[in-house]
Amino acid sequence: MENKTVQKGTATLTVNSKTVELPVLGGTDGPDVIDVKRLYAETGMFTLDPGFTSTGSCESQITFINGEEGILLHRGYPIDQLAENSNFLELVYLLNYGELPSKSEFHDFSRDVTEHTMLHTQMDRFFGGFRRDSHPMAMMVGAVGALSAFYPDAMDVKDEDQRRISTNGLIAKMPTIAARIYKYSIGQPFIEPQNHLSYAENFLRMCFSVPAEDYKPNPAIIRAMDRLLILQADHEQNASTSTVRLAASSGAHPYAAIASGVASLWGPSHGGANEACLNMLREIGSVERIPEFIARAKDKSDPFRLMGFGHRVYKNYDPRAKVMQATVHELMQELDIKNSPILQVAMELERIALEDPYFIEKKLYPNVDFYSGIAMDAIGFPTEMFTVLFALGRTAGWLAQMNEMTVDKTQRIGRPRQIYTGAPFRDYTSLDTRS
Ligand code: CMC
């Protein structure tokens, strides 16, 4: 990657009567940053920033978020335009290879992906080791990690060809893995991929076909599935992406690094919020109970939070949530679902929360997970599968970000520091002398 930050000035820091000049760097858009790389060498001090609220970890040219205005761009293109006009595979190409593909580039890329959708038969046997009632994300962490055992050659991440093979290969195999997880959890036989189908349709078919009957999804379902993948494809340095970068920074196998991203995505503060949100909407059950849950979300002595609300970066409406909301309405109309109690609760909850001073002051808006679960539910997935679907989309971003790091000459192994507040030096005492 060609580094493109420009120095725009310096920041002066005085500590222990020593003054250091730190470069202030600017990018294409977004806040400038203070480059603290030399801080320790020059002052003997680190910065402390638990949760990385004021810390950038890398230069990136993939995704840009303006959280104040609710803008999300991939390689410069706004998410709503991509969701409306593009498709997931084209977005995978854009994220990973930097530009929208030409017709022939897209043709070759699609062929490369669709020709690698099958799993090694030995890999298929791996699923049988899980309990049937395992959480699908537990199986996904294990299955993606296990894939690294089948592709030992992919270790050479510095080789451009190897990177392309392992990237396109994982994009190809993730739907097959996700569908097998679903089939295994409901005790149905695995359905093999069909390479003439689109990425989204192939995945849906592997999930919902049975040997006795082929599944022919409504085009609205295929469109909604593709859009779900697009909306979840990348979101710059979120927890799971940072996890992938950190794991890969040691030179670990790329698929093992992606498995660490799957693990990080699982939690309810991150990708697991889609599952938690739908469970919450079901628990609320009717619009009459909304005030009770709003009151709980505001009560500091109650750990309950409104799932699908709030974001570290967005202090405005998450642009993905807007598209997701429109997609849900489209889907309901196409499927002729007139009275969805879950959707009614969600819309009323959003309306009440957005007028409530607590949510207004804290700038808490619906995020992508607020409506995505309703779409996944309407498509026919059980809640436990929701985060697996998120992982399917986010694999595109994990790979792009990991590959970008691999070719960024400024990147070194990730190694944060700490401030130590444990016991000071003390001598070991033998067991007999301890009371
Ligand atoms: N309901 C009620 N209060 C909230 C919520 C919420 N959903 N989110 C934040 N707050 C309050 C929080 O209590 C805190 O209040 P105070 O300043 O009085 O202590 C303030 O808003 C700031 O919250 P924070 O936890 O310091 O913010 P954060 O940036 O560390 O956390 C978040 C961001 C997304 C984890 C958080 O908003 C949250 O827990 N939301 C619910 C879970 C969720 O929907 N997660 C999906 C995120 S988007 C998709 C993804 O990344 O995967």
Coordinates of C-alpha atoms and ligand atoms in Angstrom, one line a residue:
M1 CA 0.0 0.0 0.0
E2 CA 1.3 3.4 -0.9
N3 CA 1.0 5.5 2.3
K4 CA -0.7 8.8 1.7
T5 CA -1.0 10.7 4.9
V6 CA 0.3 14.3 4.8
Q7 CA 1.9 16.2 7.6
K8 CA -0.3 19.2 8.4
G9 CA 1.5 20.6 11.4
T10 CA 2.8 19.6 14.8
A11 CA 1.3 19.3 18.3
T12 CA 3.5 20.3 21.2
L13 CA 3.4 18.2 24.3
T14 CA 5.3 19.1 27.5
V15 CA 5.8 16.3 30.1
N16 CA 8.2 16.4 33.0
S17 CA 9.6 19.7 31.7
K18 CA 10.5 18.0 28.4
T19 CA 8.8 19.4 25.2
V20 CA 8.2 17.2 22.2
E21 CA 6.9 18.1 18.8
L22 CA 4.5 15.4 17.5
P23 CA 3.5 15.4 13.8
V24 CA -0.2 16.1 13.0
L25 CA -1.2 14.0 10.0
G26 CA -4.2 14.4 7.7
G27 CA -5.9 12.0 5.4
T28 CA -8.5 12.4 2.6
D29 CA -11.3 13.1 5.0
G30 CA -12.1 12.8 8.7
P31 CA -10.3 14.2 11.8
D32 CA -6.5 14.8 11.7
V33 CA -4.4 12.6 14.0
I34 CA -1.5 13.2 16.3
D35 CA 1.3 10.7 15.4
V36 CA 2.6 9.5 18.8
K37 CA 4.9 6.8 17.4
R38 CA 8.0 8.5 18.8
L39 CA 6.4 9.4 22.1
Y40 CA 7.9 6.6 24.2
A41 CA 11.4 7.0 22.7
E42 CA 11.4 10.7 23.4
T43 CA 9.6 10.8 26.8
G44 CA 9.6 7.3 28.2
M45 CA 5.8 7.5 28.5
F46 CA 2.9 5.8 26.7
T47 CA -0.6 6.9 26.0
L48 CA -3.5 5.2 27.8
D49 CA -6.8 4.7 26.0
P50 CA -8.9 1.7 27.1
G51 CA -11.4 0.9 24.4
F52 CA -9.4 2.9 21.9
T53 CA -11.8 5.9 22.0
S54 CA -9.1 8.3 20.8
T55 CA -6.7 5.9 19.1
G56 CA -6.2 5.2 15.4
S57 CA -4.3 1.9 14.7
C58 CA -3.6 2.2 11.0
E59 CA -3.8 4.1 7.8
S60 CA -6.5 2.6 5.6
Q61 CA -7.9 3.3 2.1
I62 CA -10.9 1.0 2.3
T63 CA -13.8 2.5 4.3
F64 CA -14.6 5.9 5.6
I65 CA -17.2 6.8 8.2
N66 CA -18.3 10.3 9.2
G67 CA -20.2 9.4 12.4
E68 CA -21.5 12.9 13.0
E69 CA -23.2 13.1 9.7
G70 CA -24.1 9.4 9.3
I71 CA -22.0 8.8 6.2
L72 CA -20.4 5.5 5.2
L73 CA -18.2 5.2 2.1
H74 CA -16.5 2.1 0.6
R75 CA -13.5 3.2 -1.6
G76 CA -15.4 6.5 -1.8
Y77 CA -18.7 5.1 -2.9
P78 CA -21.7 5.8 -0.5
I79 CA -23.3 2.7 1.0
D80 CA -26.8 3.6 -0.1
Q81 CA -25.7 3.7 -3.8
L82 CA -23.9 0.4 -3.4
A83 CA -26.9 -1.2 -1.7
E84 CA -29.2 0.1 -4.4
N85 CA -27.1 -0.6 -7.6
S86 CA -24.4 -3.1 -6.8
N87 CA -24.3 -6.7 -5.6
F88 CA -22.3 -8.4 -2.8
L89 CA -19.7 -10.0 -5.1
E90 CA -19.0 -6.7 -6.8
L91 CA -18.5 -5.1 -3.4
V92 CA -16.1 -7.8 -2.3
Y93 CA -14.1 -7.0 -5.4
L94 CA -14.2 -3.3 -4.7
L95 CA -13.2 -3.7 -1.1
N96 CA -10.4 -6.1 -1.8
Y97 CA -9.0 -4.9 -5.1
G98 CA -9.6 -1.1 -4.8
E99 CA -11.8 -0.3 -7.8
L100 CA -15.2 -1.4 -9.3
P101 CA -14.4 -4.2 -11.7
S102 CA -14.7 -3.9 -15.5
K103 CA -17.1 -6.5 -17.1
S104 CA -14.3 -8.9 -17.8
E105 CA -12.7 -8.5 -14.4
F106 CA -16.0 -9.1 -12.7
H107 CA -16.6 -12.2 -14.9
D108 CA -13.2 -13.7 -14.0
F109 CA -13.6 -12.9 -10.4
S110 CA -17.1 -14.3 -10.1
R111 CA -15.9 -17.5 -11.9
D112 CA -12.9 -17.8 -9.6
V113 CA -15.2 -17.5 -6.6
T114 CA -17.9 -19.8 -7.8
E115 CA -15.4 -22.5 -8.8
H116 CA -14.2 -22.8 -5.2
T117 CA -17.5 -23.1 -3.3
M118 CA -17.0 -26.8 -2.4
L119 CA -15.5 -27.9 0.9
H120 CA -13.0 -30.7 1.3
T121 CA -14.9 -33.8 2.2
Q122 CA -12.8 -34.3 5.3
M123 CA -13.8 -30.8 6.3
D124 CA -17.5 -31.9 6.0
R125 CA -16.8 -34.6 8.6
F126 CA -15.5 -32.0 11.0
F127 CA -19.0 -30.7 11.6
G128 CA -20.1 -34.0 13.1
G129 CA -17.9 -33.4 16.1
F130 CA -20.1 -30.6 17.4
R131 CA -23.1 -31.1 19.6
R132 CA -26.2 -30.4 17.6
D133 CA -27.3 -27.7 20.0
S134 CA -24.0 -25.8 19.7
H135 CA -24.4 -22.1 19.1
P136 CA -23.9 -21.6 15.3
M137 CA -21.2 -19.0 16.0
A138 CA -19.3 -21.5 18.2
M139 CA -19.3 -23.9 15.2
M140 CA -18.3 -21.1 12.8
V141 CA -15.2 -20.1 14.9
G142 CA -14.2 -23.8 14.9
A143 CA -14.9 -24.4 11.2
V144 CA -13.2 -21.3 9.9
G145 CA -10.2 -22.0 12.1
A146 CA -10.1 -25.7 10.9
L147 CA -10.1 -24.5 7.3
S148 CA -6.5 -23.2 7.9
A149 CA -5.5 -26.9 8.4
F150 CA -6.7 -27.6 4.8
Y151 CA -4.8 -24.8 3.2
P152 CA -1.2 -24.8 4.6
D153 CA 0.1 -23.0 1.4
A154 CA -2.0 -19.9 2.2
M155 CA 0.6 -19.0 5.0
D156 CA 2.7 -17.1 2.5
V157 CA 0.7 -13.8 2.8
K158 CA 3.5 -11.8 1.3
D159 CA 2.9 -13.5 -2.1
E160 CA 0.3 -11.6 -4.1
D161 CA -1.0 -14.8 -5.9
Q162 CA -1.3 -16.7 -2.6
R163 CA -3.2 -13.7 -1.1
R164 CA -5.7 -13.7 -4.1
I165 CA -6.2 -17.4 -3.9
S166 CA -6.8 -17.5 -0.2
T167 CA -9.1 -14.4 -0.4
N168 CA -11.3 -15.6 -3.2
G169 CA -11.3 -19.1 -1.8
L170 CA -12.6 -18.0 1.6
I171 CA -15.3 -15.8 0.0
A172 CA -16.3 -18.8 -2.0
K173 CA -16.4 -21.2 1.0
M174 CA -17.9 -19.1 3.7
P175 CA -21.5 -19.6 2.5
T176 CA -21.0 -23.3 2.2
I177 CA -19.6 -23.4 5.8
A178 CA -22.5 -21.2 7.1
A179 CA -25.1 -23.3 5.4
R180 CA -23.6 -26.5 6.7
I181 CA -23.7 -25.1 10.2
Y182 CA -27.4 -24.4 9.8
K183 CA -28.2 -27.8 8.3
Y184 CA -26.2 -29.5 11.0
S185 CA -28.0 -27.7 13.7
I186 CA -31.4 -28.8 12.4
G187 CA -30.3 -32.3 11.5
Q188 CA -30.8 -32.1 7.8
P189 CA -28.3 -33.3 5.1
F190 CA -25.8 -30.9 3.6
I191 CA -26.8 -29.4 0.3
E192 CA -24.0 -28.9 -2.3
P193 CA -23.4 -25.5 -3.9
Q194 CA -24.8 -24.9 -7.4
N195 CA -22.4 -22.6 -9.2
H196 CA -24.8 -21.3 -11.8
L197 CA -26.7 -19.5 -9.1
S198 CA -25.8 -16.0 -7.7
Y199 CA -23.9 -15.8 -4.5
A200 CA -26.9 -15.0 -2.4
E201 CA -29.3 -17.5 -4.1
N202 CA -26.7 -20.3 -3.8
F203 CA -26.4 -19.6 -0.1
L204 CA -30.2 -19.6 0.5
R205 CA -30.6 -22.8 -1.5
M206 CA -27.9 -24.5 0.5
C207 CA -29.8 -23.5 3.7
F208 CA -33.4 -24.1 2.6
S209 CA -33.3 -26.9 0.0
V210 CA -33.8 -30.5 1.1
P211 CA -32.9 -33.5 -1.1
A212 CA -36.7 -34.2 -1.5
E213 CA -37.5 -30.6 -2.6
D214 CA -35.6 -27.8 -4.2
Y215 CA -36.0 -24.3 -2.7
K216 CA -36.9 -21.6 -5.2
P217 CA -36.7 -18.3 -3.3
N218 CA -38.8 -15.2 -4.1
P219 CA -36.5 -12.7 -5.9
A220 CA -37.3 -10.2 -3.1
I221 CA -35.7 -12.7 -0.6
I222 CA -32.6 -13.0 -2.8
R223 CA -32.3 -9.2 -3.1
A224 CA -32.8 -8.8 0.7
M225 CA -30.1 -11.5 1.4
D226 CA -27.7 -9.8 -1.0
R227 CA -28.4 -6.4 0.6
L228 CA -27.8 -7.8 4.1
L229 CA -24.4 -9.0 3.0
I230 CA -23.6 -5.6 1.4
L231 CA -24.6 -3.6 4.5
Q232 CA -22.5 -5.8 6.7
A233 CA -19.4 -6.1 4.5
D234 CA -17.0 -3.6 6.1
H235 CA -17.0 -1.0 8.8
E236 CA -13.3 0.1 9.1
Q237 CA -11.5 -0.6 12.4
N238 CA -14.4 -2.2 14.5
A239 CA -13.6 -4.8 17.2
S240 CA -13.6 -7.9 14.9
T241 CA -11.6 -6.2 12.1
S242 CA -9.1 -4.9 14.6
T243 CA -8.9 -8.5 16.0
V244 CA -8.2 -9.9 12.6
R245 CA -5.5 -7.3 11.9
L246 CA -3.9 -7.9 15.3
A247 CA -4.0 -11.7 14.9
A248 CA -2.6 -11.5 11.3
S249 CA 0.1 -9.0 12.4
S250 CA 2.0 -11.8 14.0
G251 CA 2.1 -13.7 10.7
A252 CA -0.6 -16.2 11.7
H253 CA -2.4 -18.2 9.0
P254 CA -5.0 -15.9 7.3
Y255 CA -7.9 -18.2 7.9
A256 CA -7.0 -18.6 11.6
A257 CA -6.9 -14.7 11.8
I258 CA -10.4 -14.6 10.2
A259 CA -11.6 -17.2 12.8
S260 CA -10.5 -14.7 15.5
G261 CA -12.6 -12.1 13.8
V262 CA -15.6 -14.4 13.9
A263 CA -15.0 -14.9 17.7
S264 CA -14.9 -11.1 18.3
L265 CA -18.0 -10.5 16.2
W266 CA -20.0 -13.0 18.3
G267 CA -20.5 -10.7 21.3
P268 CA -23.8 -8.8 21.8
S269 CA -22.0 -5.4 21.8
H270 CA -20.9 -6.1 18.2
G271 CA -22.4 -8.5 15.7
G272 CA -24.3 -10.5 18.3
A273 CA -26.6 -7.4 18.7
N274 CA -28.7 -8.6 15.8
E275 CA -29.7 -11.8 17.7
A276 CA -30.0 -9.9 21.0
C277 CA -32.2 -7.2 19.3
L278 CA -34.7 -9.6 17.8
N279 CA -34.9 -11.4 21.2
M280 CA -35.5 -8.1 22.8
L281 CA -38.2 -7.1 20.3
R282 CA -39.9 -10.5 20.9
E283 CA -39.6 -10.0 24.7
I284 CA -41.2 -6.5 24.4
G285 CA -43.9 -8.2 22.4
S286 CA -46.4 -5.4 22.1
V287 CA -46.2 -1.6 21.7
E288 CA -47.9 -1.1 25.2
R289 CA -44.7 -2.5 26.9
I290 CA -42.3 -0.2 25.1
P291 CA -42.2 2.5 27.8
E292 CA -41.2 -0.1 30.4
F293 CA -38.2 -1.1 28.3
I294 CA -37.3 2.5 27.5
A295 CA -37.3 3.2 31.3
R296 CA -35.1 0.2 31.9
A297 CA -32.6 1.3 29.2
K298 CA -32.3 4.6 31.0
D299 CA -32.0 3.2 34.5
K300 CA -28.3 3.1 35.4
S301 CA -28.9 0.4 38.0
D302 CA -30.3 -1.9 35.3
P303 CA -27.7 -3.5 32.9
F304 CA -30.4 -3.6 30.2
R305 CA -29.6 -1.7 27.0
L306 CA -31.7 -1.1 24.0
M307 CA -30.1 -3.5 21.6
G308 CA -29.6 -2.2 18.1
F309 CA -29.2 1.3 19.4
G310 CA -26.1 3.4 19.8
H311 CA -22.7 3.2 18.2
R312 CA -19.1 4.2 19.0
V313 CA -18.7 6.2 15.8
Y314 CA -22.2 7.1 14.6
K315 CA -23.7 10.1 16.5
N316 CA -26.4 10.2 13.9
Y317 CA -28.6 7.7 12.1
D318 CA -26.5 4.7 11.0
P319 CA -26.8 4.9 7.1
R320 CA -26.9 1.1 7.0
A321 CA -30.0 1.1 9.3
K322 CA -31.8 3.4 6.9
V323 CA -31.2 1.0 4.0
M324 CA -32.0 -1.9 6.2
Q325 CA -35.3 -0.4 7.3
A326 CA -36.3 0.2 3.6
T327 CA -35.3 -3.4 2.8
V328 CA -37.5 -4.7 5.6
H329 CA -40.5 -2.8 4.3
E330 CA -39.9 -3.9 0.7
L331 CA -39.6 -7.5 1.9
M332 CA -42.8 -7.4 4.0
Q333 CA -44.6 -6.0 1.0
E334 CA -43.3 -8.5 -1.5
L335 CA -44.0 -11.4 0.9
D336 CA -47.4 -10.0 1.6
I337 CA -46.8 -9.8 5.4
K338 CA -49.3 -7.2 6.4
N339 CA -49.1 -7.2 10.2
S340 CA -45.7 -8.1 11.5
P341 CA -45.9 -7.5 15.3
I342 CA -42.1 -7.4 15.5
L343 CA -41.9 -4.7 12.9
Q344 CA -44.6 -2.7 14.6
V345 CA -42.8 -2.9 18.0
A346 CA -39.5 -1.9 16.3
M347 CA -40.9 1.1 14.5
E348 CA -42.7 2.4 17.6
L349 CA -39.7 1.7 19.8
E350 CA -37.6 3.7 17.3
R351 CA -40.1 6.6 17.3
I352 CA -40.3 6.8 21.1
A353 CA -36.6 6.5 21.6
L354 CA -35.8 9.2 19.1
E355 CA -38.1 11.6 20.9
D356 CA -36.7 10.8 24.3
P357 CA -34.2 13.3 25.9
Y358 CA -31.9 10.5 27.1
F359 CA -31.4 9.1 23.6
I360 CA -31.3 12.6 22.1
E361 CA -28.6 13.9 24.5
K362 CA -26.5 10.8 24.2
K363 CA -27.0 10.7 20.4
L364 CA -28.2 7.2 20.4
Y365 CA -29.8 6.2 17.0
P366 CA -30.7 2.8 15.5
N367 CA -27.7 0.9 14.2
V368 CA -27.5 -1.7 11.4
D369 CA -28.6 -4.5 13.9
F370 CA -31.9 -2.8 14.7
Y371 CA -33.6 -3.9 11.5
S372 CA -31.3 -6.6 10.2
G373 CA -32.7 -9.3 12.5
I374 CA -36.3 -8.5 11.3
A375 CA -35.1 -9.1 7.7
M376 CA -33.3 -12.3 8.5
D377 CA -36.4 -13.5 10.4
A378 CA -38.6 -12.8 7.4
I379 CA -36.2 -14.7 5.2
G380 CA -36.6 -17.7 7.4
F381 CA -33.5 -17.9 9.6
P382 CA -33.7 -18.7 13.3
T383 CA -32.2 -16.0 15.6
E384 CA -29.1 -18.1 16.5
M385 CA -28.0 -17.9 12.8
F386 CA -28.2 -14.1 12.6
T387 CA -24.6 -13.4 13.6
V388 CA -23.3 -16.1 11.3
L389 CA -25.0 -14.2 8.4
F390 CA -23.2 -11.0 9.7
A391 CA -19.9 -12.9 9.6
L392 CA -20.6 -14.0 6.1
G393 CA -20.9 -10.4 4.9
R394 CA -18.0 -9.1 7.1
T395 CA -15.6 -11.7 5.8
A396 CA -15.2 -9.4 2.8
G397 CA -14.0 -6.5 5.0
W398 CA -11.8 -8.7 7.2
L399 CA -10.0 -10.0 4.2
A400 CA -9.6 -6.6 2.6
Q401 CA -8.3 -5.1 5.8
M402 CA -6.0 -8.0 6.6
N403 CA -4.5 -7.8 3.0
E404 CA -4.1 -4.1 3.2
M405 CA -2.2 -4.5 6.4
T406 CA 0.0 -7.1 4.9
V407 CA 1.2 -4.7 2.2
D408 CA 1.5 -1.7 4.5
K409 CA 5.2 -1.2 5.1
T410 CA 4.5 0.9 8.2
Q411 CA 2.7 -2.0 10.0
R412 CA 4.5 -4.0 12.6
I413 CA 3.2 -6.7 15.0
G414 CA 0.4 -5.1 17.0
R415 CA 1.5 -4.8 20.6
P416 CA -0.4 -2.4 22.9
R417 CA 1.2 -1.5 26.3
Q418 CA -0.4 -1.1 29.7
I419 CA -0.1 0.8 33.0
Y420 CA 0.8 -1.7 35.7
T421 CA -1.0 -1.3 39.1
G422 CA -0.4 -4.8 40.5
A423 CA 1.9 -5.8 43.4
P424 CA 5.4 -4.2 43.4
F425 CA 8.5 -6.4 43.4
R426 CA 8.5 -8.9 46.3
D427 CA 10.5 -12.0 47.2
Y428 CA 8.9 -15.5 46.9
T429 CA 8.1 -17.1 50.2
S430 CA 7.9 -20.9 50.6
L431 CA 4.5 -22.6 51.2
D432 CA 5.4 -23.6 54.8
T433 CA 6.0 -20.0 55.9
R434 CA 2.6 -18.7 54.4
S435 CA -0.2 -18.4 56.9
Ligands
CMC1 N1 -29.2 1.7 25.4 C1 -29.1 2.6 26.5 N2 -28.1 3.4 26.8 C2 -27.0 3.3 25.9 C3 -27.0 2.5 24.8 C4 -28.1 1.6 24.6 N3 -28.2 0.8 23.5 N4 -25.9 2.6 24.2 C5 -25.1 3.5 24.8 N5 -25.8 3.9 25.9 C6 -25.4 5.0 26.9 C7 -24.4 4.4 27.9 O1 -25.1 3.9 29.0 C8 -23.5 5.6 28.2 O2 -24.2 6.4 29.1 P1 -23.4 7.3 30.2 O3 -22.5 8.2 29.4 O4 -24.4 7.9 31.0 O5 -22.6 6.3 30.9 C9 -23.5 6.3 26.8 O6 -24.7 6.0 26.2 C10 -22.3 6.0 25.9 O7 -22.3 4.5 25.8 P2 -20.9 3.7 25.8 O8 -21.2 2.3 26.2 O9 -19.9 4.4 26.6 O10 -20.6 3.8 24.3 P3 -19.6 2.8 23.5 O11 -19.2 3.6 22.3 O12 -18.6 2.3 24.3 O13 -20.6 1.6 23.0 C11 -22.1 0.3 21.9 C12 -21.2 1.5 21.8 C13 -22.6 0.0 20.4 C14 -21.4 -0.9 22.4 C15 -23.3 0.7 22.7 O14 -24.1 1.8 22.2 C16 -24.3 -0.5 23.0 O15 -24.1 -1.3 23.9 N6 -25.4 -0.7 22.1 C17 -26.2 -1.8 22.2 C18 -25.6 -3.0 21.5 C19 -25.6 -2.8 20.0 O16 -26.6 -2.5 19.4 N7 -24.4 -3.1 19.3 C20 -24.3 -3.1 17.9 C21 -23.4 -2.0 17.4 S1 -23.5 -1.7 15.6 C22 -23.0 -3.1 14.8 C23 -21.7 -3.7 15.2 O17 -20.7 -2.9 15.5 O18 -21.5 -4.9 15.2

